[in-house]
Coordinates of C-alpha atoms and ligand atoms in Angstrom, one line a residue:
M25 CA 73.1 11.8 137.5
A26 CA 73.8 10.6 134.1
I27 CA 71.1 11.5 131.6
I28 CA 71.2 9.6 128.2
G29 CA 69.6 11.8 125.5
G30 CA 69.3 15.6 125.1
G31 CA 65.7 15.6 123.7
P32 CA 62.8 17.3 125.6
S33 CA 62.8 14.6 128.4
G34 CA 66.6 14.8 129.1
L35 CA 66.8 18.5 129.0
L36 CA 63.7 19.2 131.1
L37 CA 64.9 16.7 133.8
S38 CA 68.4 18.2 133.8
Q39 CA 66.9 21.6 134.1
L40 CA 64.7 20.7 137.2
L41 CA 67.5 18.7 138.9
N42 CA 70.1 21.3 138.5
R43 CA 67.8 24.0 139.9
A44 CA 67.5 21.8 143.0
G45 CA 71.3 21.4 143.3
V46 CA 71.6 17.9 141.8
D47 CA 74.4 17.7 139.3
T48 CA 73.8 16.2 135.9
V49 CA 75.7 15.2 132.7
I50 CA 73.6 14.9 129.5
L51 CA 75.1 12.6 126.8
E52 CA 73.6 13.2 123.5
R53 CA 74.4 11.3 120.3
S54 CA 73.4 14.1 117.8
T55 CA 74.4 17.7 117.4
R56 CA 72.3 20.3 118.9
E57 CA 71.5 21.6 115.4
H58 CA 70.1 18.2 114.5
V59 CA 68.0 17.9 117.7
L60 CA 66.6 21.3 117.0
S61 CA 65.7 20.6 113.3
R62 CA 63.1 17.9 114.2
I63 CA 59.6 19.2 113.8
R64 CA 57.2 17.5 116.3
A65 CA 53.7 18.0 117.6
G66 CA 52.7 21.4 119.2
V67 CA 50.0 21.1 121.8
L68 CA 50.9 21.5 125.4
E69 CA 48.6 20.7 128.3
S70 CA 48.3 23.1 131.1
G71 CA 50.3 20.8 133.5
T72 CA 53.1 20.8 130.9
V73 CA 53.1 24.7 130.8
E74 CA 53.2 24.8 134.5
L75 CA 56.2 22.5 134.8
L76 CA 58.0 24.5 132.1
R77 CA 57.3 27.6 134.1
E78 CA 58.7 25.9 137.4
A79 CA 61.7 24.9 135.4
G80 CA 62.3 28.7 134.4
V81 CA 61.5 28.3 130.8
G82 CA 57.9 29.6 130.8
D83 CA 58.5 33.1 129.4
R84 CA 58.4 32.4 125.7
V85 CA 55.5 29.9 125.9
E86 CA 53.4 32.6 127.8
L87 CA 54.4 35.4 125.2
H88 CA 54.2 33.4 121.9
G89 CA 52.0 30.4 122.7
L90 CA 48.5 30.3 121.4
P91 CA 45.8 29.4 124.1
H92 CA 43.2 27.2 122.6
D93 CA 39.8 26.8 124.2
G94 CA 38.6 24.0 122.0
C95 CA 39.0 22.0 118.8
Y96 CA 36.9 20.5 116.1
L97 CA 36.3 16.9 115.2
T98 CA 34.6 16.6 111.7
D99 CA 33.2 14.0 109.4
D100 CA 32.7 15.5 105.9
D101 CA 30.5 18.6 106.7
L102 CA 29.6 17.4 110.2
M103 CA 31.5 19.7 112.7
V104 CA 31.6 18.8 116.4
H105 CA 33.1 21.5 118.6
I106 CA 34.8 20.4 121.8
N107 CA 34.8 23.3 124.1
F108 CA 37.6 22.5 126.6
K109 CA 37.2 25.7 128.4
A110 CA 33.4 25.3 129.1
L111 CA 33.6 21.6 129.7
T112 CA 36.7 21.4 131.9
G113 CA 37.5 25.0 132.7
K114 CA 41.0 24.5 131.1
Q115 CA 42.9 25.3 127.9
V116 CA 45.8 24.0 125.9
M117 CA 48.6 26.0 124.5
V118 CA 49.7 25.6 120.9
F119 CA 53.5 26.1 120.9
G120 CA 56.0 23.9 118.8
Q121 CA 58.0 21.3 120.6
T122 CA 61.1 22.6 118.7
E123 CA 60.5 25.9 120.6
V124 CA 60.3 24.2 123.9
T125 CA 63.6 22.4 123.2
T126 CA 65.3 25.6 122.1
D127 CA 64.2 27.3 125.2
L128 CA 65.6 24.3 127.3
Y129 CA 68.9 24.5 125.6
S130 CA 69.3 28.3 126.4
A131 CA 68.4 27.8 130.0
Q132 CA 70.9 24.9 130.3
D133 CA 73.6 27.1 128.8
A134 CA 72.7 29.9 131.2
M135 CA 73.1 27.4 134.1
G136 CA 76.3 26.0 132.7
T137 CA 75.2 22.4 133.0
M138 CA 77.2 19.8 131.0
I139 CA 75.8 18.6 127.8
I140 CA 78.2 16.4 125.7
H141 CA 77.2 16.1 122.0
G142 CA 78.5 13.5 119.6
V143 CA 78.7 10.5 122.1
E144 CA 78.8 7.0 120.6
D145 CA 78.7 3.5 121.9
V146 CA 76.9 4.3 125.2
R147 CA 77.0 1.3 127.5
I148 CA 75.3 1.4 131.0
T149 CA 76.8 -0.9 133.7
D150 CA 76.7 -1.6 137.4
L151 CA 73.0 -0.7 137.6
D152 CA 72.7 -3.0 140.8
Q153 CA 75.5 -1.4 142.6
S154 CA 75.5 1.7 144.9
Q155 CA 77.4 3.6 142.0
S156 CA 76.6 3.0 138.5
C157 CA 78.7 3.8 135.3
V158 CA 78.2 5.0 131.8
E159 CA 80.9 4.1 129.2
F160 CA 80.9 5.9 125.9
S161 CA 83.3 7.2 123.3
I162 CA 83.6 10.6 121.9
D163 CA 85.9 11.4 118.9
G164 CA 87.2 7.8 119.2
V165 CA 88.3 8.2 122.8
S166 CA 86.7 5.9 125.5
K167 CA 85.3 7.6 128.5
K168 CA 83.7 6.6 131.8
L169 CA 81.1 8.4 133.8
N170 CA 80.5 7.4 137.4
C171 CA 77.0 8.3 138.7
L172 CA 74.4 7.5 141.4
Y173 CA 71.6 7.2 138.8
V174 CA 71.0 7.0 135.2
A175 CA 67.9 8.6 133.4
G176 CA 67.3 6.9 130.0
C177 CA 65.9 9.8 128.0
D178 CA 67.2 8.5 124.6
G179 CA 64.0 8.0 122.7
F180 CA 62.5 4.9 121.1
H181 CA 65.8 3.9 119.3
G182 CA 67.9 4.4 122.3
V183 CA 70.1 2.0 124.3
S184 CA 68.6 2.4 127.8
R185 CA 65.5 0.4 127.4
N186 CA 67.5 -2.5 126.0
T187 CA 69.8 -2.5 129.1
I188 CA 66.9 -3.9 131.1
P189 CA 67.2 -7.7 130.8
L190 CA 64.6 -9.3 128.5
G191 CA 63.2 -11.5 131.3
V192 CA 62.3 -8.5 133.3
R193 CA 60.8 -6.2 130.5
R194 CA 57.3 -6.6 129.2
E195 CA 56.5 -4.8 125.9
Y196 CA 53.2 -4.0 124.4
E197 CA 52.8 -2.8 120.8
R198 CA 50.2 -1.8 118.3
V199 CA 51.5 -0.7 114.8
Y200 CA 49.0 1.1 112.7
P201 CA 48.8 0.4 109.0
F202 CA 49.2 4.1 108.0
G203 CA 51.5 7.1 108.5
W204 CA 51.0 10.9 108.7
L205 CA 52.5 13.0 106.0
G206 CA 53.1 16.5 107.6
V207 CA 53.6 19.8 105.8
L208 CA 54.6 23.1 107.3
S209 CA 53.7 26.2 105.2
E210 CA 53.9 30.0 105.7
T211 CA 50.2 30.5 105.3
P212 CA 47.5 31.6 107.7
P213 CA 45.9 28.6 109.6
A214 CA 42.8 27.2 108.0
N215 CA 40.7 27.6 111.2
H216 CA 41.3 29.4 114.4
E217 CA 41.1 26.0 116.3
L218 CA 42.6 22.6 115.2
I219 CA 40.4 20.5 113.1
Y220 CA 40.7 16.6 113.4
A221 CA 38.9 15.4 110.2
N222 CA 37.6 12.0 109.5
S223 CA 36.5 11.4 105.9
S224 CA 35.7 8.6 103.5
H225 CA 39.2 9.5 101.9
G226 CA 41.0 9.1 105.3
F227 CA 42.2 11.3 108.1
A228 CA 43.5 14.9 108.1
L229 CA 44.5 17.4 110.7
A230 CA 44.6 21.2 110.3
S231 CA 47.0 22.7 112.9
M232 CA 49.2 25.7 113.3
R233 CA 52.3 27.2 114.9
N234 CA 51.3 30.9 114.7
E235 CA 49.1 33.3 112.7
N236 CA 51.3 32.8 109.6
L237 CA 52.5 29.3 109.9
S238 CA 50.3 26.3 109.4
R239 CA 50.9 22.7 110.1
Y240 CA 48.8 20.1 108.2
Y241 CA 48.7 16.2 108.2
V242 CA 47.1 13.7 105.9
Q243 CA 46.9 9.9 106.6
V244 CA 49.0 8.1 104.0
P245 CA 49.9 4.5 103.4
T246 CA 53.2 3.5 105.2
T247 CA 54.8 2.6 102.0
D248 CA 54.6 6.1 100.5
K249 CA 57.7 8.3 100.1
V250 CA 57.7 12.0 100.6
Q251 CA 59.1 12.4 97.0
E252 CA 55.8 11.1 95.6
W253 CA 53.9 13.9 97.3
S254 CA 54.2 17.2 95.4
D255 CA 52.6 20.3 97.2
D256 CA 49.7 20.2 94.6
R257 CA 48.9 16.7 95.4
F258 CA 49.2 17.3 99.1
W259 CA 46.8 20.4 99.0
S260 CA 44.2 18.7 96.8
T261 CA 44.3 15.6 99.1
L262 CA 43.9 17.8 102.2
K263 CA 41.0 19.7 100.9
K264 CA 39.1 16.6 100.1
R265 CA 39.1 15.5 103.6
L266 CA 38.4 18.8 105.4
P267 CA 34.9 20.2 105.7
S268 CA 34.0 22.0 102.3
D269 CA 33.7 25.5 103.7
T270 CA 37.2 25.3 105.4
A271 CA 38.7 23.8 102.2
E272 CA 37.3 26.5 100.0
A273 CA 38.6 29.3 102.2
M274 CA 41.9 27.7 103.0
V275 CA 45.0 29.6 101.8
T276 CA 47.7 27.3 100.3
G277 CA 51.4 27.9 99.4
A278 CA 54.7 26.4 99.1
S279 CA 55.7 23.8 101.8
I280 CA 58.8 24.6 103.9
E281 CA 59.0 21.1 105.4
K282 CA 57.5 17.8 104.5
S283 CA 57.9 14.4 106.2
I284 CA 56.2 11.1 106.8
A285 CA 56.0 9.5 110.2
P286 CA 54.7 6.1 111.0
L287 CA 52.0 5.6 113.8
R288 CA 52.4 3.2 116.6
S289 CA 51.4 2.6 120.2
F290 CA 54.2 1.2 122.3
A291 CA 54.9 0.7 126.0
S292 CA 57.7 -1.0 128.0
E293 CA 57.4 -2.0 131.7
P294 CA 58.8 -1.4 134.2
L295 CA 60.3 2.0 134.0
R296 CA 62.8 1.4 136.7
W297 CA 65.6 -1.3 136.8
G298 CA 68.2 -0.9 139.6
N299 CA 69.5 2.6 139.3
L300 CA 68.1 3.1 135.8
F301 CA 64.9 5.1 135.1
L302 CA 63.2 5.2 131.7
V303 CA 61.6 8.6 130.7
G304 CA 59.5 9.6 127.7
D305 CA 60.0 8.0 124.2
A306 CA 62.6 5.5 125.5
A307 CA 59.6 3.9 127.4
H308 CA 56.5 4.6 125.4
I309 CA 55.3 5.9 122.1
V310 CA 51.7 7.1 121.3
P311 CA 50.4 7.9 117.9
P312 CA 50.1 11.7 117.4
T313 CA 46.3 11.8 117.3
G314 CA 45.6 13.8 120.5
A315 CA 49.2 15.2 120.9
K316 CA 50.1 13.2 124.0
G317 CA 53.8 12.3 123.1
L318 CA 55.6 15.4 124.6
N319 CA 53.0 15.9 127.4
L320 CA 53.5 12.2 128.6
A321 CA 57.3 12.6 128.5
V322 CA 56.8 15.9 130.6
S323 CA 54.6 14.0 133.2
D324 CA 57.3 11.3 133.6
V325 CA 59.8 14.1 134.3
Y326 CA 57.4 15.6 136.8
Y327 CA 57.2 12.3 138.7
L328 CA 60.8 11.5 138.5
H329 CA 62.5 14.8 139.2
S330 CA 60.9 15.2 142.7
A331 CA 61.6 11.4 143.4
L332 CA 65.3 11.8 142.4
I333 CA 65.7 15.0 144.5
D334 CA 64.3 13.3 147.5
A335 CA 66.6 10.3 147.0
V336 CA 69.8 12.3 146.5
K337 CA 69.1 15.2 149.0
A338 CA 67.2 13.5 151.7
K339 CA 68.2 9.9 151.1
R340 CA 64.5 9.0 150.9
S341 CA 63.8 6.2 148.4
A342 CA 59.9 6.0 148.5
G343 CA 59.6 8.3 145.4
I344 CA 62.0 6.5 143.2
D345 CA 60.5 3.1 144.5
G346 CA 57.0 4.3 143.3
Y347 CA 58.0 6.1 140.0
S348 CA 57.4 3.2 137.7
D349 CA 53.8 2.4 139.0
R350 CA 52.9 6.1 139.3
A351 CA 54.1 7.1 135.9
L352 CA 52.6 4.0 134.1
A353 CA 49.1 4.6 135.6
R354 CA 48.9 7.9 133.7
I355 CA 50.9 6.6 130.7
W356 CA 48.2 3.8 130.1
K357 CA 45.3 6.2 130.2
A358 CA 47.0 8.5 127.6
M359 CA 47.8 5.3 125.5
R360 CA 44.1 4.4 125.5
F361 CA 43.1 8.0 124.6
S362 CA 45.4 8.2 121.7
W363 CA 44.6 4.7 120.4
Q364 CA 40.8 5.6 120.6
M365 CA 41.2 8.9 118.8
T366 CA 43.3 7.2 116.1
T367 CA 40.7 4.4 115.7
M368 CA 37.8 6.9 115.7
L369 CA 39.3 9.1 113.0
H370 CA 41.4 6.9 110.5
R371 CA 40.4 4.8 107.6
F372 CA 41.9 1.3 107.9
D373 CA 42.8 -0.4 104.6
D374 CA 41.1 -3.7 105.1
E375 CA 38.2 -2.4 106.9
D376 CA 34.6 -3.4 106.1
S377 CA 31.7 -1.1 105.7
F378 CA 30.8 -1.5 109.3
A379 CA 33.9 0.3 110.5
A380 CA 33.1 3.5 108.7
Q381 CA 29.6 3.4 110.2
M382 CA 31.2 3.1 113.7
R383 CA 33.3 6.1 113.1
K384 CA 30.4 8.1 112.0
A385 CA 28.3 7.0 115.0
S386 CA 31.1 7.9 117.4
L387 CA 31.1 11.5 115.9
N388 CA 27.3 11.7 115.9
H389 CA 27.4 10.7 119.6
L390 CA 29.9 13.4 120.5
A391 CA 27.7 15.9 118.6
S392 CA 24.7 15.0 120.7
S393 CA 26.1 14.2 124.1
E394 CA 27.8 16.7 126.3
T395 CA 29.0 13.9 128.5
A396 CA 30.9 12.3 125.6
R397 CA 32.4 15.7 124.8
R398 CA 33.5 16.3 128.4
E399 CA 35.1 12.8 128.5
L400 CA 37.2 13.6 125.3
A401 CA 38.0 17.2 126.6
E402 CA 39.1 15.9 130.0
N403 CA 41.6 13.6 128.3
Y404 CA 42.7 16.1 125.5
I405 CA 43.5 18.9 128.2
G406 CA 45.5 16.3 130.0
L407 CA 44.6 14.0 133.1
P408 CA 45.7 15.3 136.5
Y409 CA 49.3 14.3 137.7
Ligands
APR514 N1 73.1 7.8 123.0 C1 72.9 9.1 123.3 N2 71.7 9.8 122.8 C2 70.9 9.1 122.2 C3 71.0 7.7 121.9 C4 72.2 7.0 122.4 N3 72.4 5.8 122.1 N4 69.9 7.3 121.2 C5 69.1 8.3 121.0 N5 69.6 9.4 121.7 C6 69.1 10.8 121.7 C7 68.5 11.3 120.3 O1 69.4 11.8 119.4 C8 67.5 12.3 120.8 O2 68.0 13.7 120.9 O3 68.1 10.9 122.6 C9 67.1 11.9 122.2 C10 65.7 11.5 122.5 O4 64.8 12.5 122.2 P1 63.4 12.3 121.7 O5 63.3 11.1 120.8 O6 62.8 13.6 121.3 O7 62.7 11.7 123.1 P2 62.2 12.5 124.3 O8 63.2 13.5 124.8 O9 61.7 11.4 125.3 O10 61.0 13.3 123.8 C11 59.6 13.1 123.9 O11 57.5 13.6 122.8 O12 56.3 14.4 121.0 C12 57.0 13.4 121.5 O13 58.2 11.8 120.3 C13 58.1 13.1 120.5 O14 60.4 13.6 120.9 C14 59.2 13.6 121.4 C15 58.9 13.1 122.7
PHB515 C1 50.9 19.6 115.4 O1 50.5 20.8 115.4 O2 51.9 19.3 115.0 C2 49.9 18.6 116.0 C3 48.8 19.0 116.6 C4 47.9 18.1 117.2 C5 48.2 16.8 117.1 C6 49.3 16.3 116.5 C7 50.2 17.2 115.9 O3 47.3 15.9 117.6

């Protein structure tokens, strides 16, 4: 198996395949340090934690992850509690994606799997033959890797998706007219559970990594630059958007990371073309409202790893034949949920006064209807595989 991309999708797939005796080679463009420097979301569904455990990388999640029974959705001082545990019997685990990736690299090292960093000019060929080929160069030297299958785990800007001919591919996209400015700070979290805040000033999120490491976000125009956001400006903007009690009690401090990410929903179908299978961000992007990005990548890996093991070890093709439809069915539901959460909680620039009333009504409905809260909780904790 050739795996293009050594992010969470590629690493987890490689880990599960190698444990089942299927050999893989990961081809990654960046250095390991660069991959591990990216700060991403930090909420794991229970299905994600279970698959990490099955892959032999569950120990640190178990030890250092923070189990959360619920979260808050707020509108100025209205706070709606979504009690996942009471509504669904399940929890989520707060544990940074960077930590997951670190654990996967260590586990891959321990197994001695092959990860080649610094590859350039990746080209995938012979996808309709019984043996496929990945050509690439490293330190200016051209190389060729023959393989049975190729997993495209190379993120939104990778080459795998574009290998599928335009006439075969269908793409769906919604670009939102705002981004998230994220700040990491060595301060205690503002609240013991996450707060997703709608306000007349725009959206904010209070999240965390541990008891002395907070992660916050505020909605900003896509044209904003990080340099325009001093720590003071960030904290005062955040405080205006959170419920007043929380804002008053919140501890602020110097930021240790600050970045702006655009928000988009994107999906490309099908996920399979010949011997190529797309996984994770290579095939779909969701806005971070609801923290579905990593969890969706993991459910793709869940479907694909068993299908590939069946194809390679037992020469049974039903699993790989069904991969695209099976994974897409779950992907579209998570696309819907993250789009709905984004629409319900963000201020759109050109919106009329009606839009703000609709957002308030959505939160008031959640406050008064257990059925509505259960529907949200069921999606947030992760739909079944
Ligand atoms: N050749 C080799 N490697 C590549 C290429 C290429 N042409 N293009 C991209 N890559 C590598 C990137 O450097 C990156 O390390 O592929 C990897 C893709 O990793 P991610 O973008 O993290 O995507 P994925 O592994 O699918 O992770 C799922 O969940 O929370 C979300 O977006 C978040 O990254 C997260 C995702
Ligand atoms: C985060 O902690 O980075 C985070 C949490 C929840 C989200 C998005 C990001 O929905």
